[in-house]
Amino acid sequence: EIPHYLNFGCASVTFHFEATQSPNQCIELIKSSNKRVGMAIKPRTNFSEISNFLNQLDMLLIMTVEPGFGGQAFMSEMMPKVQEARKYLDQNHLSKIWLQVDGGITLETISVAYEAGADTFPITASEHFLIIRPVQVGFRKPVIAKTHRADRC
């Protein structure tokens, strides 16, 4: 499936760790196409299972809902995993890696995730879609802005 996405003109491709038996092969394929590589992990996946891949990634996505359908509530019990990931990234000089959370992100939950160490947030609401990185744009707190929905990737 990944080669299909590489032809859409995307700047990055994120794959689910649990969806492949060969994470290294996915990473190499995406990198060989000069795309940013993201790896997503489900709530039940332990951070320790993927930490050895981090030096090859551009983004780690920690799911804060069980993927599969929309409208789920934010799982605050994922914040210790976000904290663990942030600590690991900082201690290993990997702060260039975006730490994203996804699922149940609202104006209320974004601050919780930010305080835990996440720095990249997808926000969906009706016809709008936005990914923000407060740290990248120099803000100390998350900033929400409206934009048009992305057509691709």
XYZ file of N, CA and C in Angstrom, residues 5-62:
174
model
N 0.715 5.598 -1.911
C 0.701 6.909 -1.272
C 1.871 7.776 -1.689
N 2.983 7.166 -2.003
C 4.169 7.933 -2.372
C 3.969 8.715 -3.663
N 3.017 8.310 -4.495
C 2.779 8.961 -5.778
C 1.776 10.101 -5.706
N 1.251 10.416 -4.531
C 0.261 11.474 -4.395
C 0.865 12.857 -4.229
N 2.158 12.948 -4.141
C 2.786 14.239 -3.927
C 2.845 14.641 -2.468
N 2.693 13.687 -1.594
C 2.744 13.962 -0.153
C 4.159 14.305 0.282
N 4.240 15.083 1.336
C 5.543 15.397 1.930
C 5.932 14.349 2.955
N 4.940 13.624 3.494
C 5.224 12.613 4.509
C 4.225 11.471 4.409
N 4.648 10.327 4.904
C 3.787 9.148 4.965
C 3.948 8.544 6.351
N 2.823 8.280 7.004
C 2.821 7.669 8.326
C 2.185 6.292 8.220
N 2.829 5.298 8.781
C 2.281 3.942 8.779
C 2.098 3.472 10.214
N 1.176 2.543 10.402
C 0.951 1.966 11.726
C 1.934 0.829 11.970
N 2.644 0.924 13.061
C 3.595 -0.099 13.459
C 2.939 -1.478 13.478
N 1.725 -1.548 13.971
C 1.029 -2.823 14.131
C 0.539 -3.408 12.805
N 0.578 -2.617 11.739
C 0.047 -3.066 10.449
C 1.105 -3.705 9.556
N 2.329 -3.794 10.024
C 3.386 -4.375 9.199
C 4.238 -5.337 10.014
N 4.778 -6.315 9.322
C 5.734 -7.216 9.953
C 7.160 -6.739 9.710
N 7.292 -5.711 8.861
C 8.623 -5.206 8.493
C 8.693 -3.690 8.614
N 8.697 -3.149 9.833
C 8.772 -1.693 9.980
C 9.996 -1.082 9.298
N 11.141 -1.766 9.379
C 12.340 -1.227 8.733
C 12.169 -1.106 7.232
N 11.505 -2.072 6.633
C 11.263 -2.024 5.190
C 10.357 -0.839 4.836
N 9.331 -0.588 5.637
C 8.454 0.566 5.407
C 9.234 1.863 5.515
N 10.047 1.965 6.545
C 10.842 3.176 6.758
C 11.770 3.415 5.574
N 12.472 2.389 5.148
C 13.413 2.516 4.032
C 12.706 2.903 2.742
N 11.545 2.311 2.482
C 10.797 2.617 1.272
C 10.365 4.080 1.249
N 9.848 4.566 2.358
C 9.401 5.958 2.426
C 10.592 6.904 2.312
N 11.646 6.638 3.044
C 12.841 7.492 3.004
C 13.461 7.526 1.607
N 13.445 6.382 0.916
C 14.041 6.326 -0.429
C 13.274 7.195 -1.423
N 12.058 7.578 -1.082
C 11.261 8.469 -1.927
C 11.353 9.918 -1.460
N 12.312 10.184 -0.574
C 12.536 11.532 -0.044
C 11.303 12.114 0.634
N 10.603 11.288 1.376
C 9.432 11.706 2.152
C 9.769 11.632 3.633
N 9.082 12.441 4.422
C 9.193 12.331 5.877
C 8.506 11.039 6.291
N 9.085 10.371 7.293
C 8.559 9.087 7.749
C 7.923 9.256 9.121
N 6.672 8.821 9.219
C 5.987 8.809 10.500
C 5.567 7.392 10.847
N 5.619 7.093 12.128
C 5.152 5.796 12.613
C 4.083 6.062 13.664
N 2.930 5.413 13.496
C 1.835 5.529 14.453
C 1.781 4.276 15.306
N 1.424 4.473 16.580
C 1.231 3.319 17.464
C -0.129 3.419 18.154
N -0.752 2.269 18.284
C -2.065 2.175 18.914
C -1.934 2.265 20.434
N -3.053 2.521 21.107
C -3.008 2.630 22.570
C -2.412 1.421 23.285
N -2.626 0.238 22.786
C -2.122 -0.962 23.487
C -0.659 -1.274 23.207
N -0.043 -0.565 22.291
C 1.366 -0.809 21.970
C 2.242 -0.050 22.957
N 3.168 -0.750 23.563
C 4.097 -0.131 24.499
C 5.149 0.673 23.755
N 5.517 1.796 24.319
C 6.548 2.635 23.732
C 7.844 1.860 23.524
N 8.182 0.984 24.444
C 9.430 0.219 24.357
C 9.497 -0.645 23.099
N 8.351 -0.992 22.524
C 8.336 -1.813 21.309
C 8.849 -1.066 20.093
N 8.804 0.261 20.120
C 9.178 1.026 18.922
C 10.360 1.956 19.146
N 10.854 2.050 20.361
C 11.903 3.036 20.652
C 13.154 2.836 19.800
N 13.446 1.611 19.410
C 14.653 1.372 18.605
C 14.512 1.865 17.155
N 13.315 2.271 16.744
C 13.114 2.804 15.387
C 13.204 4.326 15.343
N 13.170 4.973 16.493
C 12.998 6.425 16.534
C 14.078 7.200 15.795
N 15.311 6.758 15.833
C 16.370 7.508 15.159
C 16.214 7.501 13.643
N 15.295 6.705 13.114
C 15.037 6.653 11.679
C 13.790 7.442 11.280
N 13.054 7.953 12.274
C 11.759 8.590 12.013
C 11.853 10.111 12.008
N 10.853 10.716 11.365
C 10.672 12.159 11.416
C 9.513 12.515 12.345
N 8.630 11.536 12.589
C 7.487 11.781 13.452
C 7.045 10.480 14.111
N 6.662 10.588 15.373
C 6.018 9.492 16.086
C 4.615 9.954 16.423
N 3.634 9.157 16.043
C 2.228 9.451 16.305
C 1.702 8.472 17.341
N 1.298 8.992 18.489
C 0.704 8.165 19.529
C -0.806 8.359 19.457
